[in-house]
Amino acid sequence: MNVDKLMNDLTRKNPGEVEFLQAVREVLESIVDVVEANPQFEEANIIERIVEPDRALTFKVAWADDKGDIHVNRGYRIQFNNAIGPYKGGLRFHPSVNLSILKFLGFEQIFKNSLTSLPMGGAKGGSDFNPKGKSNSEVMRFCQSFMMELHKIIGPETDVPAGDIGVGGREIGYMYGMYKKLTHEHTGVLTGKGLNWGGSLVRPEATGFGNVYFAEEMLKTKGESFKGKTVAISGFGNVAWGAAKKATQLGGKVVTISGPDGYIYDPDGISGKKIDYMLELRASNQDVVRPYSFEYGVEFHEGKRPWEVKCDIALPCATQNELDGEDAKKLVANGCICVCEGANMPSTPEAIEVFLENKVLFAPGKAANAGGVATSGLEMSQNSMKLNWSAEEVDSKLHEIMRNIHESCVKYGKDSEGYVNYVKGANIAGFLKVANAMLDLGF
Ligand code: NDP
């Protein structure tokens, strides 16, 4: 398998899609040995087939603001691969959204969903709409308009979107409301739903909880745990707050959270009421990080990232490429032993190289943040069965799934010296299931 040739062909076909090409290269480089050991994959052209989305839809989303002015955004849904189950993956509303970012996320989602062991294919979607600074009614009108188009290609057995950056319970609610009007059906077509109308307990915190469960498993391989450890977290969104809560519950001290314009360092730990305070701010659509620094009298480091802080464990939970090679060197120099990605592809390839060279416990998002989609899968099961599991039941299934993903990564990622390359392990484990399913299904 010639990765450079494959990448050259892909670059020609997808010019300028930097994030997508970055994500594909990472996967291809780690599955070379497996593909070469299994000639049936090359014979069936599995690689060329897996890097091409089944379909990529873009559509116009026109909406009126509170003054009656009409705006146009672009909506997307990338249905990447449904070899092992209905398409599944979040919707992102953020001004940076473009085809490349959604294709990278959709591609990653194929392997992540495969790792969960649940029957879910890979997809992603969203819009360059920015919910920040919009009124509730504006967000509602946008979501309704978005769903007017999206509903044509989704369905509980076809494609089940969820939330992502900029899409939380409120947005899912407005989109689900419109889906119901358009289809006359109350089905599990979206996950991340409110508890009163088909949602699952533990879904809001599942990605963060799952991320910490995964880190806990990695730490165990070195006889370590969260107890007494200093934890640096980036972002303070859906993923970060769950991670902060669980890391604290397990005895860690979370000292940072961040936004796009800087981070705060709280040496006393960010926990309990402090987290509740920020969740209230988030719920009312307000900035979180700066107000925290005023409320609790801690420093706000403008324009900086939290990776310069001394910590034992780093959980990047904000966005792609938010931790580069220089950040990685600082973390290693400061004695960080474990980096567990809560966000999708937050570490650049240079950063990953630094972690692997220094034998840091490093887990890629596709394994370490799979708890969110796994719990979405559990929400789909509950919707199909028309019943609700208790929080304990969902949490214990989530915990079990994260332990199993960790085991799969160890199985395929452990080298002869005992070091686990979780990037390789996750990519191989995720790939094998999907590739074998594609072989079984014909082309
Ligand atoms: P949210 O929008 O809820 O949170 C994102 C957070 O990151 C916000 O606090 C945001 O600050 C902050 N942020 C954005 N850009 C930057 C930046 N450049 N530097 C530092 N902070 C930044 O999104 P989610 O928590 O849902 O998603 C975060 C990541 O996790 C994404 O990569 C997503 O794809 C991934 N993910 C999410 C899942 C989920 O269940 N939600 C599941 C699996 C992965 P501000 O609000 O001020 O902009």
GROMACS .gro file of C-alpha atoms and ligand atoms in nm:
model
  491
    1MET     CA    1   0.000   0.000   0.000
    2ASN     CA    2   0.155   0.327  -0.115
    3VAL     CA    3   0.031   0.598   0.124
    4ASP     CA    4   0.202   0.883  -0.062
    5LYS     CA    5   0.044   0.785  -0.393
    6LEU     CA    6  -0.297   0.746  -0.232
    7MET     CA    7  -0.258   1.085  -0.066
    8ASN     CA    8  -0.144   1.250  -0.390
    9ASP     CA    9  -0.452   1.118  -0.570
   10LEU     CA   10  -0.675   1.227  -0.286
   11THR     CA   11  -0.517   1.574  -0.273
   12ARG     CA   12  -0.579   1.618  -0.646
   13LYS     CA   13  -0.943   1.520  -0.600
   14ASN     CA   14  -0.998   1.730  -0.288
   15PRO     CA   15  -0.783   2.041  -0.329
   16GLY     CA   16  -0.750   2.264  -0.024
   17GLU     CA   17  -0.929   2.020   0.209
   18VAL     CA   18  -0.649   2.041   0.465
   19GLU     CA   19  -0.826   1.893   0.767
   20PHE     CA   20  -0.976   1.607   0.569
   21LEU     CA   21  -0.640   1.517   0.414
   22GLN     CA   22  -0.472   1.536   0.757
   23ALA     CA   23  -0.726   1.296   0.906
   24VAL     CA   24  -0.698   1.049   0.617
   25ARG     CA   25  -0.317   1.045   0.624
   26GLU     CA   26  -0.316   0.968   0.995
   27VAL     CA   27  -0.544   0.668   0.943
   28LEU     CA   28  -0.367   0.535   0.633
   29GLU     CA   29  -0.023   0.555   0.792
   30SER     CA   30  -0.136   0.346   1.085
   31ILE     CA   31  -0.313   0.073   0.889
   32VAL     CA   32  -0.042   0.002   0.630
   33ASP     CA   33   0.071  -0.326   0.794
   34VAL     CA   34  -0.282  -0.455   0.830
   35VAL     CA   35  -0.374  -0.375   0.471
   36GLU     CA   36  -0.056  -0.540   0.344
   37ALA     CA   37  -0.126  -0.850   0.553
   38ASN     CA   38  -0.478  -0.873   0.410
   39PRO     CA   39  -0.453  -0.861   0.028
   40GLN     CA   40  -0.832  -0.895   0.001
   41PHE     CA   41  -0.862  -0.529   0.106
   42GLU     CA   42  -0.645  -0.403  -0.179
   43GLU     CA   43  -0.808  -0.645  -0.424
   44ALA     CA   44  -1.146  -0.492  -0.341
   45ASN     CA   45  -1.007  -0.136  -0.347
   46ILE     CA   46  -1.127  -0.082   0.009
   47ILE     CA   47  -0.899   0.218   0.071
   48GLU     CA   48  -1.012   0.414  -0.234
   49ARG     CA   49  -1.371   0.332  -0.140
   50ILE     CA   50  -1.346   0.420   0.229
   51VAL     CA   51  -1.199   0.768   0.172
   52GLU     CA   52  -1.483   0.872  -0.058
   53PRO     CA   53  -1.808   0.974   0.117
   54ASP     CA   54  -2.121   0.789   0.004
   55ARG     CA   55  -2.272   1.132  -0.051
   56ALA     CA   56  -2.201   1.493   0.050
   57LEU     CA   57  -2.499   1.723   0.041
   58THR     CA   58  -2.488   2.101   0.067
   59PHE     CA   59  -2.801   2.311   0.087
   60LYS     CA   60  -2.921   2.666   0.133
   61VAL     CA   61  -3.050   2.771   0.473
   62ALA     CA   62  -3.235   3.103   0.455
   63TRP     CA   63  -3.364   3.252   0.780
   64ALA     CA   64  -3.495   3.584   0.907
   65ASP     CA   65  -3.343   3.769   1.203
   66ASP     CA   66  -3.552   3.954   1.463
   67LYS     CA   67  -3.554   4.269   1.249
   68GLY     CA   68  -3.690   4.077   0.952
   69ASP     CA   69  -3.364   4.084   0.757
   70ILE     CA   70  -3.302   3.765   0.564
   71HIS     CA   71  -2.972   3.578   0.586
   72VAL     CA   72  -2.837   3.281   0.397
   73ASN     CA   73  -2.610   3.015   0.543
   74ARG     CA   74  -2.487   2.690   0.396
   75GLY     CA   75  -2.601   2.358   0.540
   76TYR     CA   76  -2.416   2.028   0.497
   77ARG     CA   77  -2.463   1.658   0.560
   78ILE     CA   78  -2.180   1.420   0.476
   79GLN     CA   79  -2.303   1.059   0.477
   80PHE     CA   80  -1.966   0.893   0.474
   81ASN     CA   81  -2.008   0.520   0.523
   82ASN     CA   82  -2.297   0.299   0.638
   83ALA     CA   83  -2.137  -0.044   0.610
   84ILE     CA   84  -2.204  -0.133   0.974
   85GLY     CA   85  -2.520   0.064   1.050
   86PRO     CA   86  -2.726   0.377   0.980
   87TYR     CA   87  -2.524   0.696   0.933
   88LYS     CA   88  -2.454   0.861   1.268
   89GLY     CA   89  -2.264   1.175   1.360
   90GLY     CA   90  -2.311   1.524   1.498
   91LEU     CA   91  -2.412   1.858   1.353
   92ARG     CA   92  -2.176   2.153   1.407
   93PHE     CA   93  -2.292   2.515   1.388
   94HIS     CA   94  -1.987   2.741   1.378
   95PRO     CA   95  -1.863   3.007   1.135
   96SER     CA   96  -1.552   2.799   1.059
   97VAL     CA   97  -1.759   2.508   0.922
   98ASN     CA   98  -1.670   2.406   0.567
   99LEU     CA   99  -1.662   2.092   0.355
  100SER     CA  100  -1.309   1.996   0.460
  101ILE     CA  101  -1.384   2.014   0.832
  102LEU     CA  102  -1.705   1.814   0.799
  103LYS     CA  103  -1.540   1.553   0.577
  104PHE     CA  104  -1.259   1.511   0.831
  105LEU     CA  105  -1.514   1.474   1.109
  106GLY     CA  106  -1.731   1.234   0.906
  107PHE     CA  107  -1.428   1.023   0.814
  108GLU     CA  108  -1.315   1.003   1.178
  109GLN     CA  109  -1.669   0.915   1.279
  110ILE     CA  110  -1.660   0.593   1.071
  111PHE     CA  111  -1.381   0.448   1.285
  112LYS     CA  112  -1.505   0.596   1.612
  113ASN     CA  113  -1.849   0.445   1.567
  114SER     CA  114  -1.697   0.114   1.471
  115LEU     CA  115  -1.489   0.116   1.792
  116THR     CA  116  -1.799   0.152   2.009
  117SER     CA  117  -1.907  -0.194   1.883
  118LEU     CA  118  -2.256  -0.052   1.823
  119PRO     CA  119  -2.411  -0.073   1.472
  120MET     CA  120  -2.355   0.285   1.353
  121GLY     CA  121  -2.207   0.417   1.028
  122GLY     CA  122  -2.016   0.745   0.998
  123ALA     CA  123  -2.155   1.089   0.908
  124LYS     CA  124  -2.125   1.456   1.003
  125GLY     CA  125  -2.303   1.775   0.915
  126GLY     CA  126  -2.369   2.130   1.017
  127SER     CA  127  -2.357   2.486   0.898
  128ASP     CA  128  -2.144   2.799   0.901
  129PHE     CA  129  -2.421   2.961   1.106
  130ASN     CA  130  -2.300   3.112   1.436
  131PRO     CA  131  -2.554   3.069   1.719
  132LYS     CA  132  -2.346   3.302   1.939
  133GLY     CA  133  -2.510   3.639   1.994
  134LYS     CA  134  -2.836   3.529   1.831
  135SER     CA  135  -3.168   3.544   2.011
  136ASN     CA  136  -3.360   3.229   2.092
  137SER     CA  137  -3.610   3.304   1.817
  138GLU     CA  138  -3.333   3.353   1.564
  139VAL     CA  139  -3.174   3.022   1.659
  140MET     CA  140  -3.517   2.858   1.635
  141ARG     CA  141  -3.587   2.999   1.290
  142PHE     CA  142  -3.245   2.892   1.169
  143CYS     CA  143  -3.287   2.538   1.307
  144GLN     CA  144  -3.631   2.507   1.150
  145SER     CA  145  -3.505   2.620   0.812
  146PHE     CA  146  -3.207   2.384   0.840
  147MET     CA  147  -3.438   2.090   0.913
  148MET     CA  148  -3.667   2.178   0.619
  149GLU     CA  149  -3.386   2.047   0.396
  150LEU     CA  150  -3.213   1.796   0.624
  151HIS     CA  151  -3.527   1.591   0.694
  152LYS     CA  152  -3.529   1.471   0.333
  153ILE     CA  153  -3.225   1.252   0.388
  154ILE     CA  154  -3.239   1.144   0.754
  155GLY     CA  155  -3.451   0.892   0.943
  156PRO     CA  156  -3.424   0.663   1.245
  157GLU     CA  157  -3.298   0.373   1.032
  158THR     CA  158  -3.114   0.587   0.775
  159ASP     CA  159  -2.919   0.868   0.935
  160VAL     CA  160  -2.938   0.987   1.295
  161PRO     CA  161  -2.765   1.323   1.358
  162ALA     CA  162  -2.667   1.455   1.704
  163GLY     CA  163  -2.506   1.767   1.851
  164ASP     CA  164  -2.150   1.896   1.826
  165ILE     CA  165  -1.993   2.243   1.861
  166GLY     CA  166  -2.273   2.501   1.872
  167VAL     CA  167  -2.546   2.238   1.878
  168GLY     CA  168  -2.675   2.148   2.223
  169GLY     CA  169  -3.013   2.056   2.369
  170ARG     CA  170  -3.178   2.379   2.255
  171GLU     CA  171  -3.081   2.339   1.889
  172ILE     CA  172  -3.164   1.967   1.887
  173GLY     CA  173  -3.507   2.059   2.032
  174TYR     CA  174  -3.587   2.313   1.761
  175MET     CA  175  -3.469   2.079   1.486
  176TYR     CA  176  -3.661   1.784   1.630
  177GLY     CA  177  -3.975   1.997   1.661
  178MET     CA  178  -3.959   2.080   1.291
  179TYR     CA  179  -3.879   1.719   1.194
  180LYS     CA  180  -4.195   1.607   1.377
  181LYS     CA  181  -4.405   1.866   1.196
  182LEU     CA  182  -4.267   1.767   0.857
  183THR     CA  183  -4.287   1.391   0.895
  184HIS     CA  184  -4.575   1.346   1.137
  185GLU     CA  185  -4.357   1.104   1.333
  186HIS     CA  186  -4.214   1.087   1.684
  187THR     CA  187  -3.907   0.871   1.630
  188GLY     CA  188  -3.546   0.854   1.741
  189VAL     CA  189  -3.418   1.052   1.445
  190LEU     CA  190  -3.191   1.279   1.647
  191THR     CA  191  -2.994   1.203   1.962
  192GLY     CA  192  -2.911   1.442   2.242
  193LYS     CA  193  -3.285   1.496   2.284
  194GLY     CA  194  -3.436   1.643   2.600
  195LEU     CA  195  -3.529   1.396   2.872
  196ASN     CA  196  -3.900   1.471   2.839
  197TRP     CA  197  -3.913   1.388   2.471
  198GLY     CA  198  -3.698   1.081   2.412
  199GLY     CA  199  -3.353   1.174   2.541
  200SER     CA  200  -3.127   0.953   2.746
  201LEU     CA  201  -2.998   1.018   3.093
  202VAL     CA  202  -2.622   1.080   3.100
  203ARG     CA  203  -2.606   1.182   2.730
  204PRO     CA  204  -2.514   1.547   2.806
  205GLU     CA  205  -2.209   1.450   3.010
  206ALA     CA  206  -2.129   1.124   2.827
  207THR     CA  207  -1.844   1.243   2.605
  208GLY     CA  208  -1.659   1.403   2.896
  209PHE     CA  209  -1.729   1.112   3.132
  210GLY     CA  210  -1.624   0.862   2.867
  211ASN     CA  211  -1.307   1.058   2.803
  212VAL     CA  212  -1.208   1.039   3.167
  213TYR     CA  213  -1.300   0.667   3.185
  214PHE     CA  214  -1.065   0.611   2.893
  215ALA     CA  215  -0.785   0.811   3.057
  216GLU     CA  216  -0.841   0.610   3.377
  217GLU     CA  217  -0.785   0.286   3.181
  218MET     CA  218  -0.466   0.426   3.027
  219LEU     CA  219  -0.338   0.537   3.368
  220LYS     CA  220  -0.408   0.190   3.511
  221THR     CA  221  -0.164   0.037   3.264
  222LYS     CA  222   0.108   0.234   3.449
  223GLY     CA  223  -0.032   0.164   3.795
  224GLU     CA  224  -0.159   0.523   3.812
  225SER     CA  225  -0.498   0.690   3.864
  226PHE     CA  226  -0.658   1.038   3.872
  227LYS     CA  227  -0.616   1.058   4.249
  228GLY     CA  228  -0.404   1.358   4.341
  229LYS     CA  229  -0.326   1.444   3.978
  230THR     CA  230  -0.335   1.793   3.830
  231VAL     CA  231  -0.549   1.810   3.518
  232ALA     CA  232  -0.544   2.076   3.242
  233ILE     CA  233  -0.858   2.098   3.030
  234SER     CA  234  -0.925   2.320   2.729
  235GLY     CA  235  -1.263   2.460   2.625
  236PHE     CA  236  -1.566   2.471   2.845
  237GLY     CA  237  -1.835   2.320   2.628
  238ASN     CA  238  -2.036   2.000   2.629
  239VAL     CA  239  -1.728   1.781   2.644
  240ALA     CA  240  -1.511   1.986   2.879
  241TRP     CA  241  -1.762   2.025   3.162
  242GLY     CA  242  -1.837   1.652   3.175
  243ALA     CA  243  -1.465   1.578   3.179
  244ALA     CA  244  -1.405   1.834   3.455
  245LYS     CA  245  -1.680   1.681   3.671
  246LYS     CA  246  -1.566   1.321   3.630
  247ALA     CA  247  -1.195   1.401   3.670
  248THR     CA  248  -1.280   1.578   3.997
  249GLN     CA  249  -1.498   1.287   4.114
  250LEU     CA  250  -1.205   1.050   4.059
  251GLY     CA  251  -0.978   1.264   4.275
  252GLY     CA  252  -0.808   1.484   4.015
  253LYS     CA  253  -0.771   1.862   4.042
  254VAL     CA  254  -0.876   2.049   3.729
  255VAL     CA  255  -0.681   2.375   3.709
  256THR     CA  256  -0.765   2.519   3.364
  257ILE     CA  257  -1.047   2.578   3.123
  258SER     CA  258  -1.029   2.792   2.810
  259GLY     CA  259  -1.205   2.974   2.530
  260PRO     CA  260  -1.081   3.088   2.190
  261ASP     CA  261  -0.923   3.400   2.342
  262GLY     CA  262  -0.737   3.254   2.639
  263TYR     CA  263  -0.746   3.034   2.948
  264ILE     CA  264  -0.788   3.067   3.322
  265TYR     CA  265  -0.568   2.899   3.581
  266ASP     CA  266  -0.734   2.818   3.911
  267PRO     CA  267  -0.483   2.656   4.149
  268ASP     CA  268  -0.761   2.567   4.394
  269GLY     CA  269  -0.936   2.348   4.139
  270ILE     CA  270  -1.240   2.397   3.918
  271SER     CA  271  -1.512   2.185   4.069
  272GLY     CA  272  -1.854   2.175   4.238
  273LYS     CA  273  -2.026   2.514   4.254
  274LYS     CA  274  -1.771   2.667   4.018
  275ILE     CA  275  -1.876   2.426   3.743
  276ASP     CA  276  -2.246   2.489   3.818
  277TYR     CA  277  -2.182   2.864   3.792
  278MET     CA  278  -2.032   2.823   3.445
  279LEU     CA  279  -2.311   2.592   3.334
  280GLU     CA  280  -2.560   2.863   3.429
  281LEU     CA  281  -2.366   3.115   3.219
  282ARG     CA  282  -2.359   2.873   2.928
  283ALA     CA  283  -2.730   2.804   2.956
  284SER     CA  284  -2.800   3.175   2.923
  285ASN     CA  285  -2.574   3.197   2.618
  286GLN     CA  286  -2.302   3.399   2.794
  287ASP     CA  287  -1.927   3.388   2.782
  288VAL     CA  288  -1.787   3.158   3.050
  289VAL     CA  289  -1.413   3.191   3.087
  290ARG     CA  290  -1.362   3.563   3.154
  291PRO     CA  291  -1.656   3.593   3.398
  292TYR     CA  292  -1.505   3.298   3.590
  293SER     CA  293  -1.181   3.489   3.630
  294PHE     CA  294  -1.369   3.789   3.777
  295GLU     CA  295  -1.600   3.580   3.997
  296TYR     CA  296  -1.322   3.370   4.152
  297GLY     CA  297  -1.037   3.620   4.129
  298VAL     CA  298  -0.809   3.404   3.916
  299GLU     CA  299  -0.585   3.509   3.628
  300PHE     CA  300  -0.704   3.509   3.270
  301HIS     CA  301  -0.416   3.438   3.032
  302GLU     CA  302  -0.519   3.624   2.722
  303GLY     CA  303  -0.425   3.474   2.386
  304LYS     CA  304  -0.262   3.173   2.554
  305ARG     CA  305  -0.339   2.802   2.565
  306PRO     CA  306  -0.352   2.597   2.884
  307TRP     CA  307  -0.073   2.364   2.772
  308GLU     CA  308   0.195   2.584   2.931
  309VAL     CA  309   0.065   2.496   3.278
  310LYS     CA  310   0.231   2.224   3.486
  311CYS     CA  311  -0.003   1.924   3.487
  312ASP     CA  312   0.000   1.545   3.503
  313ILE     CA  313  -0.293   1.490   3.268
  314ALA     CA  314  -0.409   1.701   2.972
  315LEU     CA  315  -0.759   1.671   2.827
  316PRO     CA  316  -0.792   1.884   2.510
  317CYS     CA  317  -1.169   1.927   2.479
  318ALA     CA  318  -1.217   2.235   2.258
  319THR     CA  319  -1.153   2.197   1.886
  320GLN     CA  320  -0.928   2.062   1.609
  321ASN     CA  321  -0.558   2.152   1.594
  322GLU     CA  322  -0.562   2.339   1.927
  323LEU     CA  323  -0.244   2.171   2.056
  324ASP     CA  324   0.066   2.193   1.837
  325GLY     CA  325   0.420   2.057   1.849
  326GLU     CA  326   0.546   2.340   2.073
  327ASP     CA  327   0.256   2.289   2.315
  328ALA     CA  328   0.331   1.916   2.322
  329LYS     CA  329   0.697   1.984   2.407
  330LYS     CA  330   0.590   2.210   2.695
  331LEU     CA  331   0.356   1.944   2.830
  332VAL     CA  332   0.628   1.679   2.817
  333ALA     CA  333   0.887   1.911   2.975
  334ASN     CA  334   0.640   1.983   3.257
  335GLY     CA  335   0.602   1.613   3.334
  336CYS     CA  336   0.261   1.544   3.177
  337ILE     CA  337   0.214   1.164   3.161
  338CYS     CA  338  -0.122   1.134   2.988
  339VAL     CA  339  -0.296   1.323   2.706
  340CYS     CA  340  -0.647   1.205   2.633
  341GLU     CA  341  -0.830   1.385   2.350
  342GLY     CA  342  -1.188   1.488   2.426
  343ALA     CA  343  -1.217   1.697   2.110
  344ASN     CA  344  -1.180   1.564   1.756
  345MET     CA  345  -0.820   1.588   1.629
  346PRO     CA  346  -0.713   1.861   1.876
  347SER     CA  347  -0.346   1.759   1.846
  348THR     CA  348  -0.155   1.840   1.529
  349PRO     CA  349   0.052   1.562   1.367
  350GLU     CA  350   0.368   1.728   1.509
  351ALA     CA  351   0.222   1.718   1.859
  352ILE     CA  352   0.131   1.351   1.825
  353GLU     CA  353   0.486   1.275   1.714
  354VAL     CA  354   0.621   1.442   2.029
  355PHE     CA  355   0.387   1.239   2.252
  356LEU     CA  356   0.470   0.909   2.084
  357GLU     CA  357   0.846   0.976   2.087
  358ASN     CA  358   0.831   1.051   2.458
  359LYS     CA  359   0.612   0.747   2.530
  360VAL     CA  360   0.339   0.962   2.682
  361LEU     CA  361   0.006   0.785   2.726
  362PHE     CA  362  -0.171   0.945   2.431
  363ALA     CA  363  -0.525   0.865   2.315
  364PRO     CA  364  -0.677   1.003   1.993
  365GLY     CA  365  -1.026   1.150   2.001
  366LYS     CA  366  -1.175   0.877   1.787
  367ALA     CA  367  -1.121   0.636   2.076
  368ALA     CA  368  -1.123   0.866   2.376
  369ASN     CA  369  -1.431   1.073   2.293
  370ALA     CA  370  -1.640   0.787   2.157
  371GLY     CA  371  -1.848   0.787   2.476
  372GLY     CA  372  -2.072   1.057   2.331
  373VAL     CA  373  -2.173   0.869   2.022
  374ALA     CA  374  -2.186   0.544   2.218
  375THR     CA  375  -2.442   0.696   2.453
  376SER     CA  376  -2.626   0.831   2.149
  377GLY     CA  377  -2.636   0.469   2.035
  378LEU     CA  378  -2.783   0.379   2.374
  379GLU     CA  379  -3.039   0.658   2.327
  380MET     CA  380  -3.135   0.502   1.990
  381SER     CA  381  -3.179   0.162   2.158
  382GLN     CA  382  -3.402   0.311   2.427
  383ASN     CA  383  -3.608   0.494   2.162
  384SER     CA  384  -3.655   0.174   1.961
  385MET     CA  385  -3.760  -0.021   2.269
  386LYS     CA  386  -3.976   0.268   2.395
  387LEU     CA  387  -3.828   0.260   2.743
  388ASN     CA  388  -3.581   0.456   2.954
  389TRP     CA  389  -3.282   0.320   3.138
  390SER     CA  390  -3.174   0.468   3.471
  391ALA     CA  391  -2.869   0.695   3.490
  392GLU     CA  392  -2.675   0.416   3.662
  393GLU     CA  393  -2.760   0.171   3.384
  394VAL     CA  394  -2.654   0.410   3.108
  395ASP     CA  395  -2.339   0.513   3.292
  396SER     CA  396  -2.237   0.155   3.354
  397LYS     CA  397  -2.291   0.064   2.986
  398LEU     CA  398  -2.087   0.372   2.887
  399HIS     CA  399  -1.810   0.273   3.127
  400GLU     CA  400  -1.806  -0.081   2.986
  401ILE     CA  401  -1.792   0.047   2.627
  402MET     CA  402  -1.497   0.275   2.709
  403ARG     CA  403  -1.314  -0.015   2.877
  404ASN     CA  404  -1.374  -0.229   2.567
  405ILE     CA  405  -1.250   0.043   2.332
  406HIS     CA  406  -0.938   0.072   2.547
  407GLU     CA  407  -0.889  -0.304   2.525
  408SER     CA  408  -0.921  -0.297   2.144
  409CYS     CA  409  -0.661  -0.019   2.123
  410VAL     CA  410  -0.422  -0.219   2.340
  411LYS     CA  411  -0.482  -0.532   2.131
  412TYR     CA  412  -0.384  -0.364   1.805
  413GLY     CA  413  -0.152  -0.090   1.933
  414LYS     CA  414   0.090  -0.257   2.176
  415ASP     CA  415   0.448  -0.280   2.050
  416SER     CA  416   0.716  -0.536   2.138
  417GLU     CA  417   0.839  -0.317   2.426
  418GLY     CA  418   0.491  -0.292   2.577
  419TYR     CA  419   0.423   0.069   2.475
  420VAL     CA  420   0.069   0.116   2.348
  421ASN     CA  421   0.034   0.335   2.039
  422TYR     CA  422  -0.336   0.417   2.084
  423VAL     CA  423  -0.349   0.601   1.751
  424LYS     CA  424  -0.247   0.287   1.567
  425GLY     CA  425  -0.462   0.063   1.787
  426ALA     CA  426  -0.776   0.274   1.740
  427ASN     CA  427  -0.729   0.310   1.366
  428ILE     CA  428  -0.667  -0.060   1.306
  429ALA     CA  429  -0.951  -0.180   1.531
  430GLY     CA  430  -1.195   0.071   1.382
  431PHE     CA  431  -1.086  -0.002   1.025
  432LEU     CA  432  -1.097  -0.381   1.038
  433LYS     CA  433  -1.462  -0.405   1.131
  434VAL     CA  434  -1.574  -0.160   0.863
  435ALA     CA  435  -1.344  -0.300   0.593
  436ASN     CA  436  -1.460  -0.655   0.657
  437ALA     CA  437  -1.823  -0.543   0.647
  438MET     CA  438  -1.757  -0.367   0.314
  439LEU     CA  439  -1.608  -0.689   0.175
  440ASP     CA  440  -1.912  -0.887   0.288
  441LEU     CA  441  -2.152  -0.638   0.134
  442GLY     CA  442  -1.992  -0.618  -0.210
  443PHE     CA  443  -1.930  -0.287  -0.380
  444NDP     P1  444  -1.906   2.323   2.249
  444NDP     O1  445  -1.942   2.421   2.147
  444NDP     O2  446  -2.005   2.285   2.352
  444NDP     O3  447  -1.772   2.367   2.324
  444NDP     C1  448  -1.655   2.405   2.260
  444NDP     C2  449  -1.574   2.482   2.362
  444NDP     O4  450  -1.445   2.508   2.312
  444NDP     C3  451  -1.636   2.616   2.400
  444NDP     O5  452  -1.610   2.637   2.535
  444NDP     C4  453  -1.558   2.713   2.312
  444NDP     O6  454  -1.553   2.843   2.366
  444NDP     C5  455  -1.422   2.650   2.316
  444NDP     N1  456  -1.338   2.682   2.200
  444NDP     C6  457  -1.374   2.694   2.072
  444NDP     N2  458  -1.265   2.722   1.996
  444NDP     C7  459  -1.162   2.726   2.080
  444NDP     C8  460  -1.023   2.748   2.064
  444NDP     N3  461  -0.970   2.772   1.945
  444NDP     N4  462  -0.945   2.743   2.175
  444NDP     C9  463  -0.996   2.718   2.297
  444NDP     N5  464  -1.127   2.697   2.318
  444NDP    C10  465  -1.208   2.701   2.211
  444NDP     O7  466  -1.857   2.192   2.170
  444NDP     P2  467  -1.841   2.044   2.224
  444NDP     O8  468  -1.793   2.045   2.363
  444NDP     O9  469  -1.963   1.969   2.188
  444NDP    O10  470  -1.726   1.991   2.128
  444NDP    C11  471  -1.588   2.012   2.155
  444NDP    C12  472  -1.506   1.915   2.075
  444NDP    O11  473  -1.545   1.780   2.108
  444NDP    C13  474  -1.523   1.924   1.923
  444NDP    O12  475  -1.402   1.887   1.861
  444NDP    C14  476  -1.628   1.817   1.894
  444NDP    O13  477  -1.625   1.772   1.761
  444NDP    C15  478  -1.584   1.709   1.991
  444NDP     N6  479  -1.686   1.611   2.027
  444NDP    C16  480  -1.806   1.650   2.083
  444NDP    C17  481  -1.897   1.554   2.120
  444NDP    C18  482  -2.022   1.588   2.193
  444NDP    O14  483  -2.088   1.496   2.243
  444NDP     N7  484  -2.060   1.713   2.206
  444NDP    C19  485  -1.872   1.409   2.094
  444NDP    C20  486  -1.741   1.382   2.045
  444NDP    C21  487  -1.654   1.480   2.010
  444NDP     P3  488  -1.664   2.948   2.325
  444NDP    O15  489  -1.795   2.889   2.366
  444NDP    O16  490  -1.624   3.070   2.400
  444NDP    O17  491  -1.652   2.961   2.175
   0.00000   0.00000   0.00000
